[in-house]
Amino acid sequence: MVYNLIMINKSQLISALTANHMYEQNMVYAIDEQGREQLITSFSDFCKVQKQNHSIKIERMENFNSTIYEYCWKVKTDWEHGQHVTCHLFFASAGSYSFSMHTDPDDVIIYCCEGSKSLIINDKLLTISPEEYIHIPAYTPHQALNKDEALTLSFGLENYTEDKINNELADVSQNNRNMSA
């Protein structure tokens, strides 16, 4: 599905990364060769990790501008999601590092702003281009492949932390009952 909406571009991203605000708020991370997140605390550190082929993740982008904020509300409404929607930005050069295959406890929508993003989802290779998105249901194995440069937004249809904890405790309790039987 195409939403025909450019929410952020590379030029805006670079401008934002030269300012101190995002670093002071601990919003900027690098994804290293092991797929781990490393906090970036300054523009100087950002420049260093860019030379090391790291992907960049910026958290809490839902308040970056009115377009992204309104899109979060659109996602919440369109997907009939009763709780909050978060947004993280990912910028990856061709061939840069990524998270390994993983799952998320919430549904995720990956929206491509620039470039193209290839993902493996449930062992299928899918690619999105600007203004396209992919929906990844909660607990679905997936991995981003950085074949090409891409600027993407990841919208998380989050559940309340208390609900996640209660679900986890219920699963543990059920597992304990199954082991006792």
Short mmCIF file of N, CA and C in Angstrom, two decimals:
data_model
loop_
_atom_site.label_atom_id
_atom_site.label_comp_id
_atom_site.label_asym_id
_atom_site.label_seq_id
_atom_site.Cartn_x
_atom_site.Cartn_y
_atom_site.Cartn_z
N MET A 1 0.85 -1.18 0.00
CA MET A 1 0.00 0.00 0.00
C MET A 1 0.89 1.24 0.00
N VAL A 2 0.49 2.29 -0.68
CA VAL A 2 1.24 3.53 -0.78
C VAL A 2 0.45 4.64 -0.08
N TYR A 3 1.11 5.40 0.78
CA TYR A 3 0.46 6.50 1.48
C TYR A 3 0.75 7.85 0.84
N ASN A 4 1.69 7.92 -0.13
CA ASN A 4 2.02 9.16 -0.83
C ASN A 4 2.34 10.30 0.13
N LEU A 5 3.33 10.08 0.97
CA LEU A 5 3.66 11.06 1.98
C LEU A 5 5.16 11.01 2.28
N ILE A 6 5.84 12.11 2.08
CA ILE A 6 7.25 12.20 2.46
C ILE A 6 7.29 12.86 3.84
N MET A 7 7.72 12.10 4.84
CA MET A 7 7.70 12.60 6.22
C MET A 7 9.01 13.23 6.64
N ILE A 8 10.10 12.72 6.08
CA ILE A 8 11.44 13.24 6.37
C ILE A 8 12.33 12.83 5.22
N ASN A 9 13.31 13.67 4.91
CA ASN A 9 14.27 13.32 3.87
C ASN A 9 15.69 13.37 4.44
N LYS A 10 16.64 12.93 3.65
CA LYS A 10 18.02 12.84 4.12
C LYS A 10 18.58 14.20 4.52
N SER A 11 18.22 15.23 3.80
CA SER A 11 18.69 16.58 4.13
C SER A 11 18.20 17.01 5.52
N GLN A 12 16.93 16.74 5.82
CA GLN A 12 16.39 17.06 7.15
C GLN A 12 17.09 16.23 8.23
N LEU A 13 17.35 14.98 7.91
CA LEU A 13 18.03 14.10 8.85
C LEU A 13 19.42 14.64 9.18
N ILE A 14 20.17 15.00 8.17
CA ILE A 14 21.52 15.51 8.39
C ILE A 14 21.49 16.80 9.21
N SER A 15 20.56 17.68 8.91
CA SER A 15 20.41 18.91 9.71
C SER A 15 20.13 18.59 11.17
N ALA A 16 19.24 17.65 11.40
CA ALA A 16 18.90 17.27 12.78
C ALA A 16 20.10 16.67 13.49
N LEU A 17 20.89 15.88 12.78
CA LEU A 17 22.04 15.21 13.41
C LEU A 17 23.18 16.17 13.74
N THR A 18 23.21 17.33 13.12
CA THR A 18 24.26 18.31 13.44
C THR A 18 23.92 19.10 14.70
N ALA A 19 22.67 19.08 15.12
CA ALA A 19 22.25 19.78 16.35
C ALA A 19 22.47 18.88 17.56
N ASN A 20 22.63 19.50 18.73
CA ASN A 20 22.90 18.74 19.96
C ASN A 20 21.67 18.08 20.56
N HIS A 21 20.49 18.57 20.26
CA HIS A 21 19.28 18.13 20.94
C HIS A 21 19.11 16.61 20.98
N MET A 22 19.25 15.95 19.85
CA MET A 22 19.02 14.51 19.80
C MET A 22 20.05 13.73 20.62
N TYR A 23 21.26 14.24 20.70
CA TYR A 23 22.29 13.59 21.50
C TYR A 23 22.05 13.82 22.99
N GLU A 24 21.65 15.04 23.34
CA GLU A 24 21.34 15.35 24.74
C GLU A 24 20.18 14.51 25.26
N GLN A 25 19.26 14.13 24.37
CA GLN A 25 18.09 13.33 24.75
C GLN A 25 18.34 11.83 24.60
N ASN A 26 19.58 11.44 24.27
CA ASN A 26 19.94 10.02 24.10
C ASN A 26 19.03 9.31 23.10
N MET A 27 18.84 9.94 21.94
CA MET A 27 17.95 9.41 20.91
C MET A 27 18.69 8.69 19.78
N VAL A 28 19.99 8.90 19.65
CA VAL A 28 20.74 8.44 18.47
C VAL A 28 21.60 7.22 18.82
N TYR A 29 21.47 6.18 18.00
CA TYR A 29 22.22 4.94 18.21
C TYR A 29 22.84 4.48 16.90
N ALA A 30 23.95 3.75 17.03
CA ALA A 30 24.56 3.06 15.90
C ALA A 30 24.26 1.58 16.06
N ILE A 31 24.08 0.89 14.95
CA ILE A 31 23.94 -0.56 14.96
C ILE A 31 25.26 -1.13 14.44
N ASP A 32 25.95 -1.86 15.30
CA ASP A 32 27.29 -2.34 14.96
C ASP A 32 27.27 -3.67 14.22
N GLU A 33 28.47 -4.20 13.97
CA GLU A 33 28.61 -5.43 13.16
C GLU A 33 27.99 -6.65 13.83
N GLN A 34 27.77 -6.62 15.15
CA GLN A 34 27.08 -7.72 15.84
C GLN A 34 25.57 -7.47 15.95
N GLY A 35 25.10 -6.38 15.37
CA GLY A 35 23.67 -6.06 15.45
C GLY A 35 23.27 -5.45 16.78
N ARG A 36 24.22 -4.92 17.52
CA ARG A 36 23.95 -4.30 18.82
C ARG A 36 23.81 -2.79 18.66
N GLU A 37 23.01 -2.19 19.52
CA GLU A 37 22.85 -0.74 19.55
C GLU A 37 23.92 -0.12 20.44
N GLN A 38 24.51 0.96 19.96
CA GLN A 38 25.48 1.73 20.74
C GLN A 38 25.02 3.18 20.75
N LEU A 39 24.89 3.75 21.93
CA LEU A 39 24.47 5.14 22.06
C LEU A 39 25.52 6.06 21.44
N ILE A 40 25.06 7.01 20.64
CA ILE A 40 25.93 8.04 20.07
C ILE A 40 25.65 9.33 20.82
N THR A 41 26.68 9.96 21.35
CA THR A 41 26.48 11.12 22.23
C THR A 41 26.85 12.47 21.62
N SER A 42 27.34 12.47 20.37
CA SER A 42 27.71 13.74 19.75
C SER A 42 27.76 13.57 18.23
N PHE A 43 27.74 14.70 17.54
CA PHE A 43 27.86 14.66 16.08
C PHE A 43 29.23 14.10 15.68
N SER A 44 30.26 14.41 16.45
CA SER A 44 31.59 13.89 16.19
C SER A 44 31.59 12.36 16.24
N ASP A 45 30.92 11.79 17.26
CA ASP A 45 30.80 10.33 17.35
C ASP A 45 29.99 9.77 16.19
N PHE A 46 28.96 10.49 15.78
CA PHE A 46 28.16 10.07 14.63
C PHE A 46 29.06 9.94 13.39
N CYS A 47 29.89 10.94 13.14
CA CYS A 47 30.78 10.92 11.98
C CYS A 47 31.72 9.72 12.02
N LYS A 48 32.20 9.37 13.22
CA LYS A 48 33.09 8.22 13.36
C LYS A 48 32.38 6.91 13.02
N VAL A 49 31.17 6.71 13.54
CA VAL A 49 30.47 5.44 13.28
C VAL A 49 30.02 5.34 11.83
N GLN A 50 29.74 6.45 11.19
CA GLN A 50 29.36 6.41 9.78
C GLN A 50 30.50 5.84 8.93
N LYS A 51 31.73 6.14 9.33
CA LYS A 51 32.89 5.61 8.61
C LYS A 51 33.09 4.12 8.87
N GLN A 52 32.45 3.58 9.90
CA GLN A 52 32.60 2.17 10.26
C GLN A 52 31.46 1.30 9.74
N ASN A 53 30.66 1.85 8.84
CA ASN A 53 29.59 1.07 8.19
C ASN A 53 28.43 0.70 9.12
N HIS A 54 28.19 1.52 10.13
CA HIS A 54 27.07 1.29 11.05
C HIS A 54 25.80 1.91 10.49
N SER A 55 24.68 1.26 10.75
CA SER A 55 23.38 1.88 10.49
C SER A 55 23.08 2.81 11.65
N ILE A 56 22.20 3.77 11.42
CA ILE A 56 21.82 4.74 12.45
C ILE A 56 20.36 4.53 12.81
N LYS A 57 20.08 4.57 14.10
CA LYS A 57 18.72 4.49 14.61
C LYS A 57 18.47 5.71 15.48
N ILE A 58 17.35 6.39 15.25
CA ILE A 58 16.96 7.51 16.10
C ILE A 58 15.60 7.18 16.68
N GLU A 59 15.54 7.15 18.00
CA GLU A 59 14.30 6.82 18.69
C GLU A 59 13.45 8.08 18.91
N ARG A 60 12.19 7.85 19.24
CA ARG A 60 11.23 8.89 19.61
C ARG A 60 11.02 9.94 18.50
N MET A 61 10.95 9.47 17.28
CA MET A 61 10.73 10.38 16.14
C MET A 61 9.27 10.79 15.99
N GLU A 62 8.37 10.20 16.79
CA GLU A 62 6.94 10.52 16.66
C GLU A 62 6.67 12.01 16.89
N ASN A 63 7.58 12.72 17.55
CA ASN A 63 7.41 14.15 17.80
C ASN A 63 8.37 15.01 16.99
N PHE A 64 9.01 14.43 15.98
CA PHE A 64 10.00 15.18 15.20
C PHE A 64 9.36 16.33 14.42
N ASN A 65 8.26 16.05 13.74
CA ASN A 65 7.55 17.10 13.01
C ASN A 65 6.06 16.74 12.95
N SER A 66 5.25 17.69 12.50
CA SER A 66 3.81 17.46 12.50
C SER A 66 3.41 16.35 11.53
N THR A 67 4.15 16.16 10.45
CA THR A 67 3.80 15.13 9.48
C THR A 67 3.95 13.74 10.08
N ILE A 68 5.06 13.49 10.78
CA ILE A 68 5.26 12.19 11.41
C ILE A 68 4.25 12.00 12.54
N TYR A 69 4.04 13.04 13.33
CA TYR A 69 3.08 12.97 14.43
C TYR A 69 1.68 12.60 13.91
N GLU A 70 1.25 13.28 12.86
CA GLU A 70 -0.07 13.00 12.29
C GLU A 70 -0.13 11.61 11.65
N TYR A 71 0.98 11.14 11.09
CA TYR A 71 1.01 9.80 10.53
C TYR A 71 0.84 8.75 11.63
N CYS A 72 1.45 9.00 12.79
CA CYS A 72 1.26 8.08 13.94
C CYS A 72 -0.23 7.96 14.27
N TRP A 73 -0.93 9.09 14.25
CA TRP A 73 -2.38 9.06 14.52
C TRP A 73 -3.11 8.34 13.40
N LYS A 74 -2.66 8.52 12.16
CA LYS A 74 -3.29 7.82 11.04
C LYS A 74 -3.11 6.31 11.17
N VAL A 75 -1.91 5.89 11.53
CA VAL A 75 -1.64 4.46 11.74
C VAL A 75 -2.54 3.93 12.86
N LYS A 76 -2.60 4.68 13.95
CA LYS A 76 -3.43 4.27 15.10
C LYS A 76 -4.88 4.09 14.68
N THR A 77 -5.40 5.01 13.87
CA THR A 77 -6.79 4.95 13.41
C THR A 77 -6.99 3.86 12.36
N ASP A 78 -6.14 3.85 11.33
CA ASP A 78 -6.29 2.88 10.23
C ASP A 78 -6.17 1.44 10.72
N TRP A 79 -5.31 1.20 11.70
CA TRP A 79 -5.09 -0.15 12.21
C TRP A 79 -5.93 -0.43 13.45
N GLU A 80 -6.81 0.52 13.78
CA GLU A 80 -7.72 0.38 14.93
C GLU A 80 -6.95 -0.04 16.17
N HIS A 81 -5.88 0.68 16.42
CA HIS A 81 -4.99 0.39 17.55
C HIS A 81 -5.34 1.31 18.71
N GLY A 82 -5.74 0.75 19.83
CA GLY A 82 -6.22 1.54 20.96
C GLY A 82 -5.13 2.15 21.82
N GLN A 83 -3.87 1.81 21.58
CA GLN A 83 -2.80 2.32 22.43
C GLN A 83 -1.88 3.21 21.59
N HIS A 84 -0.72 3.54 22.11
CA HIS A 84 0.14 4.51 21.44
C HIS A 84 0.95 3.90 20.29
N VAL A 85 1.40 4.79 19.41
CA VAL A 85 2.22 4.41 18.27
C VAL A 85 3.55 5.17 18.39
N THR A 86 4.64 4.42 18.36
CA THR A 86 5.96 5.04 18.43
C THR A 86 6.59 5.07 17.04
N CYS A 87 7.66 5.83 16.91
CA CYS A 87 8.35 5.92 15.62
C CYS A 87 9.85 6.01 15.83
N HIS A 88 10.59 5.13 15.14
CA HIS A 88 12.04 5.18 15.12
C HIS A 88 12.47 5.37 13.67
N LEU A 89 13.52 6.15 13.49
CA LEU A 89 14.09 6.35 12.16
C LEU A 89 15.30 5.45 12.02
N PHE A 90 15.46 4.88 10.83
CA PHE A 90 16.66 4.10 10.51
C PHE A 90 17.26 4.66 9.23
N PHE A 91 18.57 4.91 9.27
CA PHE A 91 19.29 5.30 8.07
C PHE A 91 20.42 4.31 7.87
N ALA A 92 20.46 3.71 6.69
CA ALA A 92 21.48 2.71 6.40
C ALA A 92 22.06 2.95 5.01
N SER A 93 23.38 2.98 4.94
CA SER A 93 24.06 3.00 3.65
C SER A 93 24.05 1.59 3.09
N ALA A 94 24.28 1.48 1.80
CA ALA A 94 24.34 0.14 1.18
C ALA A 94 25.43 -0.68 1.87
N GLY A 95 25.08 -1.87 2.29
CA GLY A 95 26.03 -2.77 2.92
C GLY A 95 26.28 -2.53 4.40
N SER A 96 25.59 -1.56 5.00
CA SER A 96 25.84 -1.29 6.43
C SER A 96 25.20 -2.35 7.32
N TYR A 97 25.64 -2.39 8.55
CA TYR A 97 25.20 -3.40 9.51
C TYR A 97 23.73 -3.24 9.87
N SER A 98 23.14 -4.33 10.34
CA SER A 98 21.73 -4.35 10.70
C SER A 98 21.53 -5.29 11.88
N PHE A 99 20.35 -5.24 12.48
CA PHE A 99 20.00 -6.22 13.51
C PHE A 99 19.97 -7.61 12.86
N SER A 100 20.29 -8.62 13.63
CA SER A 100 20.14 -9.98 13.14
C SER A 100 18.65 -10.32 13.11
N MET A 101 18.33 -11.51 12.62
CA MET A 101 16.93 -11.96 12.59
C MET A 101 16.38 -11.86 14.01
N HIS A 102 15.19 -11.26 14.16
CA HIS A 102 14.60 -11.06 15.47
C HIS A 102 13.08 -10.94 15.36
N THR A 103 12.43 -10.85 16.50
CA THR A 103 11.00 -10.58 16.55
C THR A 103 10.78 -9.37 17.45
N ASP A 104 9.65 -8.73 17.31
CA ASP A 104 9.25 -7.63 18.17
C ASP A 104 7.95 -8.02 18.85
N PRO A 105 7.73 -7.56 20.10
CA PRO A 105 6.50 -7.93 20.82
C PRO A 105 5.26 -7.17 20.35
N ASP A 106 5.44 -6.24 19.43
CA ASP A 106 4.34 -5.42 18.92
C ASP A 106 4.35 -5.44 17.40
N ASP A 107 3.21 -5.17 16.79
CA ASP A 107 3.17 -5.00 15.34
C ASP A 107 4.06 -3.82 14.96
N VAL A 108 4.70 -3.91 13.79
CA VAL A 108 5.57 -2.85 13.30
C VAL A 108 5.21 -2.57 11.85
N ILE A 109 5.24 -1.30 11.49
CA ILE A 109 5.06 -0.89 10.10
C ILE A 109 6.35 -0.18 9.68
N ILE A 110 7.01 -0.71 8.65
CA ILE A 110 8.23 -0.11 8.12
C ILE A 110 7.83 0.71 6.89
N TYR A 111 8.11 2.01 6.94
CA TYR A 111 7.74 2.94 5.87
C TYR A 111 9.03 3.48 5.24
N CYS A 112 9.14 3.39 3.94
CA CYS A 112 10.34 3.84 3.23
C CYS A 112 10.17 5.30 2.81
N CYS A 113 11.10 6.15 3.26
CA CYS A 113 11.09 7.57 2.88
C CYS A 113 11.97 7.83 1.67
N GLU A 114 13.16 7.22 1.64
CA GLU A 114 14.09 7.39 0.53
C GLU A 114 14.85 6.08 0.32
N GLY A 115 15.28 5.85 -0.91
CA GLY A 115 16.04 4.64 -1.23
C GLY A 115 15.12 3.44 -1.35
N SER A 116 15.65 2.27 -1.04
CA SER A 116 14.82 1.06 -1.01
C SER A 116 15.32 0.18 0.12
N LYS A 117 14.38 -0.50 0.76
CA LYS A 117 14.69 -1.35 1.91
C LYS A 117 14.23 -2.76 1.62
N SER A 118 15.15 -3.70 1.72
CA SER A 118 14.83 -5.11 1.58
C SER A 118 14.78 -5.73 2.97
N LEU A 119 13.80 -6.59 3.17
CA LEU A 119 13.64 -7.26 4.44
C LEU A 119 13.34 -8.73 4.20
N ILE A 120 13.81 -9.56 5.11
CA ILE A 120 13.40 -10.96 5.14
C ILE A 120 12.34 -11.05 6.23
N ILE A 121 11.15 -11.47 5.85
CA ILE A 121 10.04 -11.62 6.79
C ILE A 121 9.48 -13.02 6.60
N ASN A 122 9.54 -13.82 7.66
CA ASN A 122 9.08 -15.22 7.57
C ASN A 122 9.73 -15.94 6.39
N ASP A 123 11.03 -15.76 6.23
CA ASP A 123 11.80 -16.42 5.17
C ASP A 123 11.48 -15.94 3.76
N LYS A 124 10.74 -14.84 3.62
CA LYS A 124 10.46 -14.26 2.30
C LYS A 124 11.20 -12.94 2.16
N LEU A 125 11.81 -12.72 1.00
CA LEU A 125 12.49 -11.47 0.72
C LEU A 125 11.49 -10.49 0.12
N LEU A 126 11.34 -9.33 0.76
CA LEU A 126 10.44 -8.29 0.28
C LEU A 126 11.22 -6.98 0.21
N THR A 127 10.86 -6.12 -0.74
CA THR A 127 11.53 -4.83 -0.90
C THR A 127 10.49 -3.74 -1.02
N ILE A 128 10.73 -2.63 -0.30
CA ILE A 128 9.84 -1.47 -0.42
C ILE A 128 10.64 -0.28 -0.94
N SER A 129 9.94 0.58 -1.64
CA SER A 129 10.49 1.80 -2.24
C SER A 129 9.83 3.00 -1.57
N PRO A 130 10.28 4.22 -1.90
CA PRO A 130 9.70 5.40 -1.26
C PRO A 130 8.17 5.42 -1.31
N GLU A 131 7.60 5.79 -0.16
CA GLU A 131 6.16 5.93 0.05
C GLU A 131 5.43 4.59 0.10
N GLU A 132 6.17 3.49 0.27
CA GLU A 132 5.56 2.18 0.46
C GLU A 132 5.87 1.70 1.87
N TYR A 133 5.05 0.77 2.35
CA TYR A 133 5.31 0.22 3.68
C TYR A 133 5.07 -1.28 3.71
N ILE A 134 5.59 -1.90 4.76
CA ILE A 134 5.37 -3.31 5.05
C ILE A 134 4.89 -3.42 6.48
N HIS A 135 3.86 -4.20 6.70
CA HIS A 135 3.36 -4.49 8.04
C HIS A 135 3.98 -5.80 8.52
N ILE A 136 4.58 -5.77 9.71
CA ILE A 136 5.17 -6.97 10.31
C ILE A 136 4.40 -7.26 11.60
N PRO A 137 3.60 -8.33 11.62
CA PRO A 137 2.85 -8.66 12.84
C PRO A 137 3.79 -8.98 14.02
N ALA A 138 3.31 -8.75 15.22
CA ALA A 138 4.08 -9.06 16.43
C ALA A 138 4.59 -10.50 16.39
N TYR A 139 5.79 -10.69 16.89
CA TYR A 139 6.45 -11.99 17.02
C TYR A 139 6.75 -12.67 15.68
N THR A 140 6.79 -11.90 14.60
CA THR A 140 7.14 -12.43 13.29
C THR A 140 8.65 -12.28 13.06
N PRO A 141 9.37 -13.35 12.78
CA PRO A 141 10.81 -13.23 12.53
C PRO A 141 11.07 -12.34 11.31
N HIS A 142 12.00 -11.39 11.49
CA HIS A 142 12.34 -10.50 10.38
C HIS A 142 13.75 -9.93 10.55
N GLN A 143 14.30 -9.47 9.43
CA GLN A 143 15.62 -8.83 9.41
C GLN A 143 15.69 -7.88 8.23
N ALA A 144 16.22 -6.70 8.49
CA ALA A 144 16.46 -5.74 7.41
C ALA A 144 17.79 -6.08 6.74
N LEU A 145 17.80 -5.99 5.42
CA LEU A 145 19.02 -6.17 4.64
C LEU A 145 19.34 -4.82 4.02
N ASN A 146 20.56 -4.38 4.18
CA ASN A 146 20.93 -3.07 3.66
C ASN A 146 21.64 -3.20 2.32
N LYS A 147 20.87 -3.66 1.33
CA LYS A 147 21.41 -3.81 -0.02
C LYS A 147 21.65 -2.44 -0.66
N ASP A 148 20.75 -1.50 -0.38
CA ASP A 148 20.82 -0.15 -0.93
C ASP A 148 20.72 0.85 0.20
N GLU A 149 21.11 2.08 -0.07
CA GLU A 149 20.90 3.13 0.93
C GLU A 149 19.41 3.32 1.14
N ALA A 150 19.01 3.51 2.40
CA ALA A 150 17.58 3.68 2.69
C ALA A 150 17.39 4.52 3.95
N LEU A 151 16.37 5.34 3.90
CA LEU A 151 15.89 6.11 5.05
C LEU A 151 14.48 5.61 5.31
N THR A 152 14.29 4.96 6.45
CA THR A 152 12.98 4.36 6.76
C THR A 152 12.51 4.81 8.14
N LEU A 153 11.21 4.72 8.33
CA LEU A 153 10.59 4.95 9.63
C LEU A 153 9.93 3.66 10.06
N SER A 154 10.11 3.32 11.31
CA SER A 154 9.52 2.12 11.88
C SER A 154 8.48 2.55 12.91
N PHE A 155 7.21 2.27 12.60
CA PHE A 155 6.12 2.63 13.50
C PHE A 155 5.73 1.40 14.32
N GLY A 156 5.83 1.53 15.64
CA GLY A 156 5.49 0.44 16.54
C GLY A 156 4.08 0.63 17.10
N LEU A 157 3.22 -0.34 16.84
CA LEU A 157 1.87 -0.32 17.41
C LEU A 157 1.99 -0.94 18.80
N GLU A 158 2.45 -0.12 19.72
CA GLU A 158 2.86 -0.58 21.05
C GLU A 158 1.67 -0.98 21.92
N ASN A 159 1.95 -1.95 22.77
CA ASN A 159 1.03 -2.30 23.84
C ASN A 159 1.60 -1.70 25.12
N TYR A 160 0.74 -1.45 26.10
CA TYR A 160 1.22 -0.90 27.36
C TYR A 160 2.20 -1.86 28.01
N THR A 161 3.23 -1.33 28.63
CA THR A 161 4.24 -2.14 29.29
C THR A 161 3.61 -3.07 30.32
N GLU A 162 2.65 -2.57 31.08
CA GLU A 162 1.98 -3.41 32.07
C GLU A 162 1.32 -4.62 31.41
N ASP A 163 0.70 -4.42 30.25
CA ASP A 163 0.08 -5.54 29.53
C ASP A 163 1.14 -6.55 29.09
N LYS A 164 2.30 -6.06 28.61
CA LYS A 164 3.38 -6.96 28.19
C LYS A 164 3.87 -7.79 29.38
N ILE A 165 4.03 -7.13 30.53
CA ILE A 165 4.48 -7.83 31.74
C ILE A 165 3.45 -8.87 32.16
N ASN A 166 2.19 -8.49 32.18
CA ASN A 166 1.14 -9.44 32.57
C ASN A 166 1.07 -10.63 31.63
N ASN A 167 1.23 -10.38 30.33
CA ASN A 167 1.23 -11.48 29.35
C ASN A 167 2.42 -12.41 29.56
N GLU A 168 3.57 -11.81 29.82
CA GLU A 168 4.77 -12.60 30.06
C GLU A 168 4.60 -13.45 31.33
N LEU A 169 4.08 -12.86 32.40
CA LEU A 169 3.87 -13.61 33.64
C LEU A 169 2.84 -14.72 33.45
N ALA A 170 1.81 -14.45 32.66
CA ALA A 170 0.80 -15.49 32.38
C ALA A 170 1.44 -16.65 31.61
N ASP A 171 2.33 -16.33 30.66
CA ASP A 171 3.03 -17.38 29.90
C ASP A 171 3.91 -18.21 30.82
N VAL A 172 4.64 -17.55 31.73
CA VAL A 172 5.50 -18.27 32.68
C VAL A 172 4.65 -19.17 33.56
N SER A 173 3.55 -18.64 34.05
CA SER A 173 2.65 -19.42 34.91
C SER A 173 2.11 -20.64 34.16
N GLN A 174 1.71 -20.46 32.90
CA GLN A 174 1.19 -21.56 32.09
C GLN A 174 2.28 -22.60 31.84
N ASN A 175 3.49 -22.14 31.56
CA ASN A 175 4.62 -23.06 31.35
C ASN A 175 4.90 -23.87 32.60
N ASN A 176 4.83 -23.23 33.77
CA ASN A 176 5.06 -23.93 35.04
C ASN A 176 3.98 -24.99 35.26
N ARG A 177 2.73 -24.66 34.96
CA ARG A 177 1.63 -25.63 35.09
C ARG A 177 1.83 -26.81 34.15
N ASN A 178 2.28 -26.52 32.91
CA ASN A 178 2.50 -27.59 31.94
C ASN A 178 3.64 -28.50 32.38
N MET A 179 4.67 -27.94 32.98
CA MET A 179 5.81 -28.74 33.44
C MET A 179 5.42 -29.59 34.66
N SER A 180 4.49 -29.09 35.46
CA SER A 180 4.05 -29.84 36.65
C SER A 180 3.11 -30.97 36.31
N ALA A 181 2.45 -30.87 35.17
CA ALA A 181 1.43 -31.87 34.81
C ALA A 181 2.03 -33.16 34.30
#
